[in-house]
Amino acid sequence: MSASQSSFNPQELGSTPAHRPLPPGIMRVADCEYVNDGHPRHRLDLYLPEKVTQPLPVILWVHGGGWITGDKAGGPAIQFATKGYAVAAMNYRYSQHATFPAQIHDGKAAVRWLRANADSYSLDANHIAAWGASAGGHLVAMLGLTAGHEALEGDLGNGEQSSAVQAVVDWFGPTDFLTLGPRETRTQFLGGDAIENPEKANAASPMRFISNQAPPFYIAHGDEDPLVAYSQSSTFAEALEKAGVETTFVTIVGGKHGGSKFSRADQIARLEAFFNKHLKSSRLE
């Protein structure tokens, strides 16, 4: 079966987490099908202010979960719907449904759907950021670095639209599968062991796609992460900077693989400043 094919057992999907109460003045447009193929993972939720006076820049949230679990419900991005942004939270196919590059194809299809439906939801199609954690961090890094790479674009709808994003927030995502070390979920995602399949490992590694055409990156990683080595982000950030990419690298001191340290008020304030600079201020230039 090719990576782009969808084969799934509904029992594999597990239960969908309950949605948290919405912030005052925010509405949810749930389960928008960004690919019309009937796959239950090809859906996203939109979080929008109830009153919109102009098109809103968009933050696309991509959940983690080792490419085998996780859901669009919840997530830290929703709070930005109260700060002058539209927030989209997407699901994507797990690797038990389809292996790499299916998940990249899904992310790009979601971005294209947002652009194709921008007028319907008052979205600013020219200012879209992608934010993800862990496996989601990996996927948004790939979104930021591979716009226009034919093998990674896929053919999942709205092909007339661009899949490029204007900014990336990568929380502790894997960036180099050849140095990441063995782990069952990574092997399943790639469809084989990275060392035994170096071409596929390289094709899935954001590190291999760095160029000076990349959008600005904000990277955060805990220096005590037991699952994805801190060096995956520190080396990645160094390579981005060397290529001339505007890069913010934040070390979460004492941080593990996620957790409350990433969502402290000071960290969210830094993120808001990053989004404002690259999604709002640039509209006035």
XYZ file of N, CA and C in Angstrom:
855
model
N 0.840 -1.196 0.000
C 0.000 0.000 0.000
C 0.871 1.240 0.000
N 0.551 2.216 -0.836
C 1.345 3.438 -0.890
C 1.036 4.324 0.303
N 1.949 5.259 0.557
C 1.795 6.137 1.710
C 0.549 6.991 1.611
N 0.123 7.291 0.399
C -1.001 8.209 0.245
C -2.348 7.509 0.364
N -2.363 6.177 0.404
C -3.616 5.463 0.501
C -4.119 5.475 1.935
N -5.427 5.421 2.103
C -6.040 5.451 3.423
C -6.672 4.106 3.723
N -6.132 3.389 4.693
C -6.716 2.146 5.156
C -6.778 2.220 6.672
N -7.990 2.165 7.240
C -8.082 2.362 8.673
C -9.211 1.522 9.251
N -9.056 1.230 10.510
C -10.077 0.573 11.298
C -10.598 1.605 12.280
N -11.888 1.915 12.276
C -12.385 2.956 13.176
C -12.023 2.715 14.636
N -11.842 1.460 15.045
C -11.473 1.185 16.422
C -10.083 1.698 16.760
N -9.245 1.904 15.721
C -7.900 2.411 15.963
C -7.906 3.877 16.368
N -9.001 4.555 16.076
C -9.026 5.991 16.302
C -9.128 6.331 17.779
N -9.650 5.416 18.579
C -9.801 5.696 19.994
C -10.898 6.721 20.219
N -11.036 7.156 21.455
C -12.059 8.136 21.776
C -11.529 9.538 21.517
N -12.418 10.417 21.111
C -12.038 11.803 20.864
C -12.098 12.577 22.172
N -11.025 13.277 22.552
C -11.050 14.042 23.798
C -12.167 15.073 23.792
N -12.728 15.312 24.950
C -13.789 16.306 25.055
C -13.217 17.696 24.814
N -13.977 18.516 24.122
C -13.554 19.894 23.905
C -13.642 20.667 25.211
N -12.665 21.526 25.436
C -12.698 22.396 26.595
C -13.708 23.511 26.356
N -14.222 24.099 27.444
C -15.097 25.270 27.257
C -14.363 26.366 26.482
N -15.087 27.025 25.603
C -14.476 28.048 24.773
C -14.300 29.343 25.561
N -13.254 30.101 25.244
C -13.121 31.430 25.847
C -14.315 32.294 25.459
N -14.687 33.253 26.298
C -15.814 34.141 25.957
C -15.577 34.842 24.618
N -16.626 34.903 23.812
C -16.553 35.604 22.537
C -15.962 34.804 21.401
N -15.675 33.517 21.640
C -15.066 32.659 20.618
C -16.050 31.563 20.230
N -16.116 31.265 18.940
C -16.956 30.170 18.467
C -16.104 29.122 17.767
N -16.607 27.908 17.747
C -15.925 26.789 17.087
C -16.724 26.333 15.879
N -16.041 26.189 14.751
C -16.617 25.530 13.579
C -15.952 24.164 13.516
N -16.682 23.126 13.900
C -16.078 21.820 14.156
C -16.092 20.924 12.926
N -15.049 20.103 12.845
C -14.965 18.993 11.894
C -15.131 19.413 10.434
N -14.439 20.467 10.061
C -14.393 20.844 8.648
C -13.553 19.816 7.892
N -14.077 19.286 6.811
C -13.351 18.290 6.023
C -12.393 18.996 5.068
N -11.105 18.943 5.390
C -10.152 19.609 4.508
C -9.737 18.723 3.343
N -10.085 17.444 3.398
C -10.004 16.537 2.253
C -11.330 15.792 2.205
N -11.996 15.825 1.078
C -13.320 15.203 0.972
C -13.212 13.751 0.523
N -12.566 12.930 1.366
C -12.434 11.515 1.027
C -13.073 10.603 2.066
N -13.741 11.186 3.049
C -14.429 10.382 4.043
C -13.565 9.892 5.192
N -12.256 10.118 5.137
C -11.406 9.657 6.232
C -11.655 10.527 7.454
N -11.957 9.925 8.612
C -12.300 10.727 9.792
C -11.160 11.571 10.332
N -9.932 11.291 9.916
C -8.810 12.105 10.385
C -8.566 13.335 9.505
N -9.249 13.421 8.392
C -9.082 14.574 7.503
C -10.068 15.680 7.873
N -9.970 16.124 9.128
C -10.861 17.162 9.615
C -10.090 18.148 10.480
N -10.592 19.358 10.518
C -10.018 20.383 11.388
C -11.134 21.188 12.021
N -10.806 21.815 13.144
C -11.718 22.727 13.822
C -11.190 24.149 13.665
N -12.099 25.088 13.454
C -11.753 26.501 13.398
C -12.275 27.202 14.648
N -11.431 28.023 15.231
C -11.811 28.835 16.386
C -11.728 30.301 15.951
N -12.874 30.981 16.024
C -12.984 32.326 15.469
C -13.676 33.252 16.463
N -13.289 34.525 16.478
C -14.065 35.499 17.259
C -15.488 35.586 16.707
N -16.449 35.785 17.598
C -17.830 35.899 17.153
C -18.050 37.156 16.312
N -17.237 38.174 16.563
C -17.324 39.405 15.792
C -16.000 39.634 15.074
N -16.044 39.643 13.758
C -14.845 39.821 12.941
C -15.037 41.041 12.053
N -14.076 41.956 12.081
C -14.180 43.176 11.282
C -13.225 43.197 10.102
N -12.234 42.275 10.098
C -11.296 42.190 8.990
C -10.733 40.776 8.949
N -10.187 40.363 7.802
C -9.622 39.012 7.717
C -8.542 38.799 8.778
N -8.579 37.623 9.402
C -7.696 37.319 10.518
C -6.521 36.454 10.086
N -5.304 36.779 10.536
C -4.198 35.848 10.333
C -4.498 34.541 11.051
N -3.913 33.458 10.558
C -4.290 32.117 11.010
C -3.113 31.429 11.685
N -3.396 30.757 12.794
C -2.438 29.850 13.426
C -2.988 28.434 13.295
N -2.259 27.577 12.613
C -2.637 26.173 12.448
C -1.926 25.346 13.512
N -2.698 24.697 14.386
C -2.146 23.849 15.440
C -2.122 22.390 14.964
N -0.960 21.728 15.145
C -0.784 20.329 14.747
C -0.357 19.546 15.992
N -1.184 18.624 16.433
C -0.939 17.907 17.684
C 0.197 16.902 17.565
N 0.741 16.506 18.705
C 1.742 15.449 18.767
C 1.106 14.106 19.085
N 1.968 13.133 19.422
C 1.472 11.805 19.754
C 2.202 10.697 19.029
N 3.451 10.966 18.617
C 4.250 9.924 17.980
C 3.723 9.460 16.639
N 2.897 10.274 16.006
C 2.248 9.949 14.719
C 1.301 8.762 14.831
N 0.980 8.335 16.062
C 0.082 7.180 16.224
C -1.108 7.481 17.131
N -1.129 8.646 17.749
C -2.223 9.004 18.641
C -2.313 10.518 18.700
N -3.226 11.041 19.515
C -3.405 12.481 19.628
C -4.639 12.950 18.880
N -5.063 14.185 19.181
C -6.290 14.704 18.587
C -6.259 16.226 18.563
N -7.048 16.789 17.665
C -7.125 18.232 17.498
C -7.801 18.948 18.652
N -8.588 18.243 19.456
C -9.288 18.882 20.563
C -8.295 19.405 21.594
N -8.588 20.557 22.148
C -7.685 21.143 23.127
C -6.481 21.752 22.440
N -5.366 21.785 23.140
C -4.153 22.367 22.583
C -3.994 23.813 22.990
N -2.747 24.277 23.070
C -2.479 25.621 23.591
C -2.780 26.748 22.634
N -3.013 26.455 21.369
C -3.180 27.528 20.380
C -4.519 28.233 20.502
N -5.529 27.559 21.065
C -6.885 28.105 21.059
C -6.954 29.478 21.716
N -6.112 29.698 22.739
C -6.145 30.983 23.442
C -5.864 32.162 22.509
N -5.180 31.913 21.396
C -4.848 33.004 20.486
C -6.048 33.478 19.674
N -7.152 32.743 19.729
C -8.373 33.221 19.091
C -8.926 34.446 19.812
N -8.472 34.700 21.040
C -8.883 35.895 21.777
C -7.903 37.041 21.552
N -6.857 36.810 20.748
C -5.784 37.787 20.568
C -5.673 38.276 19.128
N -6.784 38.184 18.394
C -6.786 38.712 17.035
C -6.374 37.716 15.972
N -6.490 36.423 16.274
C -6.132 35.385 15.311
C -7.301 34.421 15.115
N -7.345 33.811 13.935
C -8.137 32.609 13.736
C -7.228 31.421 14.033
N -7.759 30.424 14.700
C -6.977 29.233 15.028
C -7.626 28.024 14.361
N -6.818 27.253 13.665
C -7.269 25.988 13.079
C -6.513 24.865 13.773
N -7.225 23.856 14.228
C -6.600 22.695 14.867
C -6.937 21.475 14.026
N -5.919 20.816 13.498
C -6.155 19.746 12.536
C -5.816 18.365 13.091
N -6.522 17.365 12.594
C -6.102 15.977 12.711
C -5.411 15.571 11.423
N -4.666 14.495 11.487
C -3.995 13.950 10.310
C -3.947 12.439 10.471
N -3.690 11.739 9.391
C -3.682 10.277 9.447
C -2.544 9.771 10.335
N -2.886 8.847 11.202
C -1.865 8.165 11.998
C -1.023 7.270 11.085
N 0.149 6.903 11.571
C 1.014 6.058 10.756
C 0.495 4.628 10.646
N -0.449 4.220 11.514
C -1.089 2.914 11.314
C -2.101 2.953 10.175
N -2.460 4.164 9.728
C -3.329 4.313 8.563
C -2.515 4.426 7.284
N -1.436 5.200 7.354
C -0.584 5.436 6.186
C 0.749 5.970 6.680
N 1.831 5.507 6.081
C 3.158 5.928 6.513
C 3.584 7.212 5.790
N 4.720 7.755 6.211
C 5.295 8.933 5.575
C 5.364 8.722 4.052
N 5.022 9.750 3.244
C 4.776 11.158 3.597
C 3.315 11.543 3.750
N 2.440 10.591 4.064
C 1.006 10.893 4.136
C 0.713 12.048 5.083
N 1.391 12.086 6.224
C 1.108 13.123 7.221
C 1.520 14.511 6.723
N 2.595 14.575 5.941
C 2.999 15.841 5.339
C 1.960 16.264 4.300
N 1.514 15.322 3.497
C 0.468 15.608 2.516
C -0.772 16.173 3.212
N -1.122 15.604 4.375
C -2.298 16.074 5.102
C -2.107 17.512 5.577
N -0.942 17.805 6.141
C -0.680 19.163 6.610
C -0.773 20.174 5.485
N -0.203 19.840 4.354
C -0.246 20.755 3.210
C -1.676 20.909 2.696
N -2.437 19.807 2.713
C -3.836 19.895 2.282
C -4.635 20.803 3.211
N -4.339 20.756 4.506
C -5.039 21.627 5.453
C -4.727 23.097 5.186
N -3.468 23.406 4.911
C -3.097 24.788 4.603
C -3.799 25.244 3.327
N -3.816 24.393 2.320
C -4.476 24.771 1.063
C -5.976 24.982 1.283
N -6.592 24.142 2.137
C -8.022 24.300 2.437
C -8.283 25.637 3.111
N -7.412 26.018 4.041
C -7.583 27.307 4.713
C -7.557 28.450 3.701
N -6.655 28.374 2.742
C -6.590 29.430 1.725
C -7.827 29.397 0.816
N -8.236 28.200 0.428
C -9.375 28.085 -0.480
C -10.671 28.571 0.172
N -10.744 28.497 1.496
C -11.959 28.875 2.220
C -11.788 30.165 3.020
N -10.760 30.925 2.682
C -10.461 32.132 3.451
C -11.633 33.120 3.442
N -12.246 33.330 2.294
C -13.336 34.300 2.221
C -14.540 33.866 3.058
N -14.791 32.574 3.124
C -15.956 32.072 3.862
C -15.832 32.294 5.360
N -14.592 32.318 5.871
C -14.379 32.418 7.313
C -13.585 33.659 7.722
N -13.445 34.611 6.816
C -12.705 35.854 7.101
C -11.278 35.568 7.557
N -10.581 34.747 6.793
C -9.193 34.412 7.087
C -8.268 35.205 6.169
N -7.113 35.559 6.694
C -6.082 36.223 5.900
C -5.200 35.139 5.279
N -5.449 34.844 4.015
C -4.759 33.740 3.344
C -3.276 33.984 3.155
N -2.838 35.210 3.311
C -1.425 35.528 3.110
C -0.603 35.459 4.383
N -1.261 35.184 5.515
C -0.555 35.161 6.795
C -1.016 33.964 7.617
N -0.327 32.845 7.407
C -0.635 31.595 8.094
C 0.627 31.083 8.770
N 0.521 30.765 10.054
C 1.616 30.145 10.796
C 1.237 28.724 11.153
N 2.239 27.857 11.276
C 2.019 26.475 11.700
C 2.752 26.253 13.008
N 2.044 25.674 13.991
C 2.585 25.451 15.334
C 2.271 24.016 15.726
N 3.287 23.286 16.169
C 3.062 21.915 16.592
C 4.044 21.488 17.663
N 3.708 20.397 18.342
C 4.538 19.874 19.419
C 4.883 18.419 19.149
N 6.135 18.055 19.421
C 6.619 16.677 19.275
C 6.447 16.227 17.826
N 5.660 15.173 17.573
C 5.421 14.770 16.187
C 4.814 15.921 15.394
N 3.969 16.712 16.049
C 3.409 17.886 15.393
C 4.467 18.940 15.102
N 5.470 19.050 15.988
C 6.587 19.954 15.735
C 7.361 19.539 14.507
N 7.555 18.231 14.355
C 8.217 17.717 13.155
C 7.423 18.075 11.904
N 6.105 17.880 11.961
C 5.281 18.117 10.780
C 5.254 19.595 10.398
N 5.190 20.502 11.384
C 5.160 21.922 11.017
C 6.512 22.384 10.503
N 7.601 21.799 11.013
C 8.915 22.124 10.459
C 8.989 21.714 8.992
N 8.445 20.546 8.689
C 8.411 20.113 7.289
C 7.523 21.029 6.451
N 6.407 21.472 7.000
C 5.560 22.417 6.275
C 6.334 23.691 5.943
N 7.099 24.171 6.913
C 7.820 25.407 6.708
C 8.941 25.316 5.696
N 9.501 24.118 5.535
C 10.716 23.969 4.733
C 10.501 23.345 3.362
N 9.309 22.804 3.088
C 9.167 22.011 1.863
C 8.084 22.523 0.917
N 7.705 23.781 1.026
C 6.722 24.316 0.077
C 7.248 24.175 -1.349
N 6.442 23.572 -2.203
C 6.830 23.410 -3.599
C 7.616 22.160 -3.904
N 7.985 21.361 -2.881
C 8.667 20.091 -3.137
C 7.622 19.075 -3.613
N 7.679 18.741 -4.883
C 6.601 17.983 -5.515
C 6.283 16.675 -4.800
N 7.302 15.917 -4.395
C 7.069 14.618 -3.773
C 6.358 14.735 -2.439
N 6.422 15.904 -1.823
C 5.825 16.095 -0.508
C 4.538 16.905 -0.553
N 4.155 17.393 -1.716
C 2.935 18.187 -1.815
C 1.682 17.320 -1.765
N 1.721 16.161 -2.392
C 0.535 15.331 -2.461
C -0.502 15.907 -3.416
N -1.632 15.222 -3.510
C -2.684 15.661 -4.434
C -4.040 15.698 -3.736
N -4.032 16.106 -2.471
C -5.251 16.053 -1.664
C -6.013 17.369 -1.666
N -6.503 17.763 -2.797
C -7.450 18.861 -2.861
C -6.846 20.249 -2.910
N -7.586 21.157 -3.560
C -7.241 22.579 -3.662
C -5.822 22.788 -4.176
N -5.469 22.026 -5.199
C -4.120 22.084 -5.740
C -3.736 23.427 -6.315
N -4.715 24.282 -6.555
C -4.415 25.613 -7.083
C -3.870 26.551 -6.008
N -3.978 26.130 -4.746
C -3.536 26.967 -3.632
C -2.118 26.600 -3.192
N -1.427 27.563 -2.610
C -0.088 27.324 -2.068
C -0.175 26.656 -0.703
N 0.797 25.789 -0.417
C 0.889 25.153 0.905
C 1.909 25.852 1.798
N 2.456 26.982 1.352
C 3.487 27.675 2.124
C 2.898 28.308 3.375
N 3.685 28.321 4.440
C 3.315 29.037 5.656
C 4.324 30.154 5.886
N 3.885 31.174 6.627
C 4.708 32.372 6.786
C 5.508 32.400 8.088
N 5.260 31.442 8.966
C 6.014 31.341 10.213
C 5.784 29.949 10.789
N 6.760 29.468 11.580
C 6.697 28.128 12.163
C 7.062 28.195 13.642
N 6.266 27.516 14.466
C 6.617 27.311 15.875
C 6.744 25.806 16.100
N 7.957 25.378 16.368
C 8.286 23.958 16.547
C 8.640 23.730 18.014
N 7.749 23.032 18.718
C 8.033 22.633 20.093
C 8.578 21.199 20.078
N 9.827 21.060 20.383
C 10.536 19.788 20.605
C 10.218 18.702 19.580
N 10.220 19.086 18.310
C 9.966 18.112 17.254
C 11.240 17.441 16.766
N 11.184 16.190 16.357
C 12.341 15.528 15.738
C 12.712 16.230 14.439
N 14.004 16.367 14.190
C 14.450 17.062 12.989
C 15.398 16.246 12.120
N 15.955 15.162 12.666
C 16.925 14.360 11.907
C 16.766 12.899 12.314
N 16.121 12.117 11.449
C 15.826 10.732 11.799
C 17.067 9.850 11.842
N 18.123 10.264 11.174
C 19.339 9.439 11.195
C 20.103 9.582 12.506
N 19.854 10.636 13.263
C 20.527 10.806 14.555
C 19.560 10.698 15.724
N 18.317 10.418 15.442
C 17.284 10.423 16.477
C 17.343 9.204 17.379
N 17.853 8.097 16.867
C 17.876 6.873 17.657
C 16.632 6.039 17.397
N 16.711 4.735 17.662
C 15.593 3.841 17.364
C 14.421 4.050 18.319
N 13.239 3.934 17.795
C 12.014 3.957 18.589
C 10.911 3.400 17.711
N 10.053 2.567 18.288
C 9.065 1.846 17.494
C 8.154 2.786 16.703
N 7.706 3.886 17.332
C 6.783 4.772 16.624
C 7.452 5.452 15.437
N 8.759 5.716 15.533
C 9.467 6.341 14.416
C 9.608 5.361 13.262
N 9.891 4.097 13.589
C 10.000 3.074 12.557
C 8.663 2.898 11.844
N 7.588 2.908 12.613
C 6.268 2.755 12.015
C 5.939 3.948 11.127
N 6.290 5.151 11.578
C 6.030 6.353 10.788
C 6.752 6.301 9.450
N 8.021 5.905 9.469
C 8.820 5.863 8.244
C 8.472 4.670 7.359
N 7.889 3.636 7.956
C 7.655 2.409 7.208
C 8.894 1.543 7.141
N 9.804 1.718 8.096
C 11.036 0.937 8.152
C 12.048 1.615 9.052
N 13.056 0.876 9.438
C 14.110 1.407 10.294
C 14.889 2.505 9.569
N 15.173 3.591 10.286
C 15.840 4.735 9.657
C 17.222 4.370 9.128
N 17.984 3.620 9.889
C 19.346 3.269 9.475
C 19.326 2.378 8.245
N 18.350 1.494 8.167
C 18.247 0.598 7.026
C 17.600 1.276 5.820
N 16.968 2.422 6.050
C 16.297 3.166 4.974
C 16.735 4.628 5.019
N 18.018 4.896 4.796
C 18.521 6.274 4.958
C 17.893 7.270 3.999
N 17.540 6.844 2.796
C 16.927 7.784 1.858
C 15.575 8.260 2.380
N 14.780 7.319 2.918
C 13.484 7.707 3.465
C 13.668 8.535 4.733
N 14.647 8.165 5.564
C 14.911 8.932 6.784
C 15.293 10.364 6.448
N 16.113 10.545 5.431
C 16.505 11.894 5.016
C 15.318 12.657 4.437
N 14.488 11.962 3.679
C 13.336 12.612 3.062
C 12.321 13.083 4.086
N 12.348 12.488 5.294
C 11.419 12.863 6.363
C 12.039 13.819 7.370
N 13.293 14.212 7.167
C 14.022 14.999 8.159
C 14.045 16.483 7.776
N 13.451 17.358 8.597
C 13.513 18.791 8.310
C 14.934 19.301 8.091
N 15.906 18.724 8.772
C 17.294 19.169 8.647
C 17.778 19.155 7.203
N 17.239 18.248 6.384
C 17.708 18.090 5.014
C 17.113 19.116 4.048
N 16.168 19.927 4.521
C 15.469 20.846 3.618
C 15.733 22.317 3.945
N 16.679 22.583 4.805
C 16.957 23.960 5.197
C 17.490 24.761 4.013
N 16.935 25.959 3.837
C 17.437 26.886 2.829
C 17.138 28.302 3.297
N 17.709 29.267 2.602
C 17.465 30.654 2.997
C 16.078 31.144 2.583
N 15.278 30.261 1.972
C 13.912 30.602 1.594
C 12.913 30.262 2.692
N 13.389 29.701 3.789
C 12.492 29.264 4.857
C 11.874 30.458 5.583
N 10.665 30.300 6.113
C 10.044 31.364 6.901
C 10.700 31.439 8.284
N 10.399 32.450 9.062
C 10.943 32.530 10.430
C 10.520 31.335 11.276
N 11.439 30.887 12.117
C 11.199 29.747 13.008
C 11.314 30.178 14.462
N 10.436 29.649 15.291
C 10.522 29.752 16.752
C 10.576 28.319 17.266
N 11.641 27.976 17.943
C 11.868 26.598 18.397
C 12.033 26.598 19.906
N 11.334 25.714 20.594
C 11.474 25.570 22.042
C 11.670 24.101 22.383
N 12.606 23.827 23.304
C 12.916 22.444 23.662
C 13.392 22.395 25.111
N 12.923 21.420 25.842
C 13.374 21.222 27.210
C 14.746 20.579 27.241
N 15.620 21.086 28.123
C 16.981 20.532 28.157
C 17.062 19.211 28.913
N 15.918 18.714 29.426
C 15.873 17.403 30.063
C 14.862 16.489 29.377
N 14.634 16.717 28.099
C 13.668 15.920 27.334
C 14.155 14.481 27.221
N 13.377 13.506 27.720
C 13.814 12.111 27.673
C 13.433 11.377 26.395
N 12.618 11.990 25.538
C 12.108 11.309 24.348
C 12.739 11.798 23.052
N 12.849 13.112 22.900
C 13.497 13.699 21.728
C 14.667 14.522 22.252
N 15.870 14.138 21.881
C 17.067 14.781 22.424
C 17.057 16.283 22.171
N 17.486 17.028 23.168
C 17.609 18.489 23.064
C 18.431 18.879 21.843
N 19.429 18.083 21.510
C 20.294 18.392 20.365
C 19.532 18.377 19.046
N 18.398 17.683 18.979
C 17.607 17.703 17.754
C 17.171 19.126 17.409
N 16.864 19.914 18.436
C 16.458 21.297 18.203
C 17.636 22.262 18.194
N 18.606 22.069 19.076
C 19.724 23.021 19.125
C 20.538 22.974 17.839
N 20.790 21.773 17.326
C 21.529 21.638 16.072
C 20.718 22.181 14.898
N 19.432 21.931 14.922
C 18.528 22.414 13.881
C 18.502 23.942 13.854
N 18.363 24.546 15.028
C 18.330 26.007 15.115
C 19.639 26.615 14.611
N 20.748 25.989 14.961
C 22.055 26.476 14.507
C 22.157 26.424 12.988
N 21.647 25.340 12.395
C 21.698 25.195 10.939
C 20.789 26.212 10.252
N 19.627 26.470 10.826
C 18.737 27.480 10.265
C 19.400 28.858 10.277
N 19.988 29.203 11.409
C 20.657 30.506 11.520
C 21.807 30.621 10.526
N 22.556 29.541 10.369
C 23.677 29.550 9.428
C 23.198 29.782 8.005
N 21.997 29.299 7.697
C 21.434 29.473 6.359
C 20.807 30.851 6.172
N 20.789 31.648 7.223
C 20.218 32.984 7.120
C 18.744 33.069 7.432
N 18.193 32.028 8.079
C 16.776 32.015 8.444
C 16.607 32.700 9.803
N 15.657 33.597 9.909
C 15.384 34.236 11.196
C 14.900 33.171 12.179
N 15.644 32.973 13.243
C 15.389 31.848 14.145
C 15.433 32.306 15.593
N 14.413 31.936 16.346
C 14.395 32.129 17.795
C 14.456 30.757 18.440
N 15.481 30.526 19.261
C 15.623 29.235 19.928
C 15.538 29.445 21.430
N 14.570 28.777 22.047
C 14.313 28.934 23.472
C 14.593 27.610 24.184
N 15.498 27.633 25.137
C 15.752 26.479 25.986
C 14.839 26.554 27.204
N 14.025 25.531 27.391
C 13.174 25.454 28.581
C 13.982 24.727 29.653
N 14.545 25.480 30.568
C 15.431 24.909 31.585
C 14.637 23.980 32.497
N 15.115 22.757 32.610
C 14.412 21.755 33.403
C 13.210 21.163 32.705
N 12.995 21.552 31.449
C 11.828 21.081 30.711
C 11.967 19.650 30.245
N 10.880 18.927 30.305
C 10.823 17.548 29.814
C 10.237 17.562 28.397
N 9.531 16.489 28.055
C 8.888 16.414 26.740
C 7.497 17.030 26.853
N 7.454 18.352 26.809
C 6.211 19.064 27.044
C 6.041 19.382 28.524
N 4.823 19.767 28.874
C 4.544 20.094 30.263
C 4.286 21.572 30.466
N 3.977 21.924 31.700
C 3.511 23.271 32.019
C 4.564 24.348 31.804
N 5.843 23.992 31.835
C 6.886 25.005 31.639
C 6.782 25.671 30.271
N 6.258 24.953 29.294
C 6.136 25.518 27.948
C 4.992 26.525 27.852
N 4.021 26.410 28.746
C 2.828 27.248 28.649
C 2.767 28.320 29.724
N 3.888 28.591 30.379
C 3.922 29.673 31.353
C 3.606 30.998 30.671
N 3.161 31.954 31.448
C 2.757 33.250 30.882
C 3.883 33.919 30.110
N 5.132 33.804 30.616
C 6.241 34.460 29.915
C 6.520 33.808 28.577
N 6.347 32.480 28.496
C 6.563 31.791 27.224
C 5.463 32.128 26.217
N 4.229 32.200 26.680
C 3.129 32.553 25.783
C 3.288 33.983 25.297
N 3.787 34.869 26.158
C 4.013 36.257 25.747
C 5.068 36.333 24.653
N 6.117 35.514 24.755
C 7.150 35.495 23.713
C 6.565 34.980 22.400
N 5.728 33.969 22.497
C 5.083 33.449 21.291
C 4.179 34.500 20.657
N 3.421 35.193 21.487
C 2.523 36.218 20.954
C 3.317 37.297 20.222
N 4.456 37.679 20.770
C 5.296 38.672 20.111
C 5.795 38.161 18.766
N 6.147 36.878 18.714
C 6.603 36.268 17.461
C 5.477 36.274 16.431
N 4.287 35.831 16.831
C 3.169 35.814 15.897
C 2.804 37.230 15.444
N 2.783 38.159 16.380
C 2.436 39.532 16.017
C 3.410 40.098 14.989
N 4.687 39.817 15.184
C 5.701 40.342 14.269
C 5.541 39.782 12.869
N 5.288 38.481 12.773
C 5.332 37.839 11.463
C 3.970 37.655 10.802
N 2.895 37.805 11.564
C 1.572 37.642 10.974
C 0.756 38.931 10.969
N 1.074 39.858 11.867
C 0.309 41.104 11.924
C 1.116 42.286 11.420
N 2.311 42.490 11.989
C 3.094 43.656 11.609
C 3.436 43.659 10.129
N 3.711 42.467 9.569
C 4.099 42.400 8.157
C 2.975 42.827 7.224
N 1.731 42.796 7.702
C 0.615 43.217 6.865
C 0.589 44.722 6.675
N 1.291 45.423 7.554
C 1.282 46.885 7.495
C 2.459 47.443 6.722
N 3.394 46.559 6.342
C 4.618 47.016 5.670
C 4.361 47.281 4.192
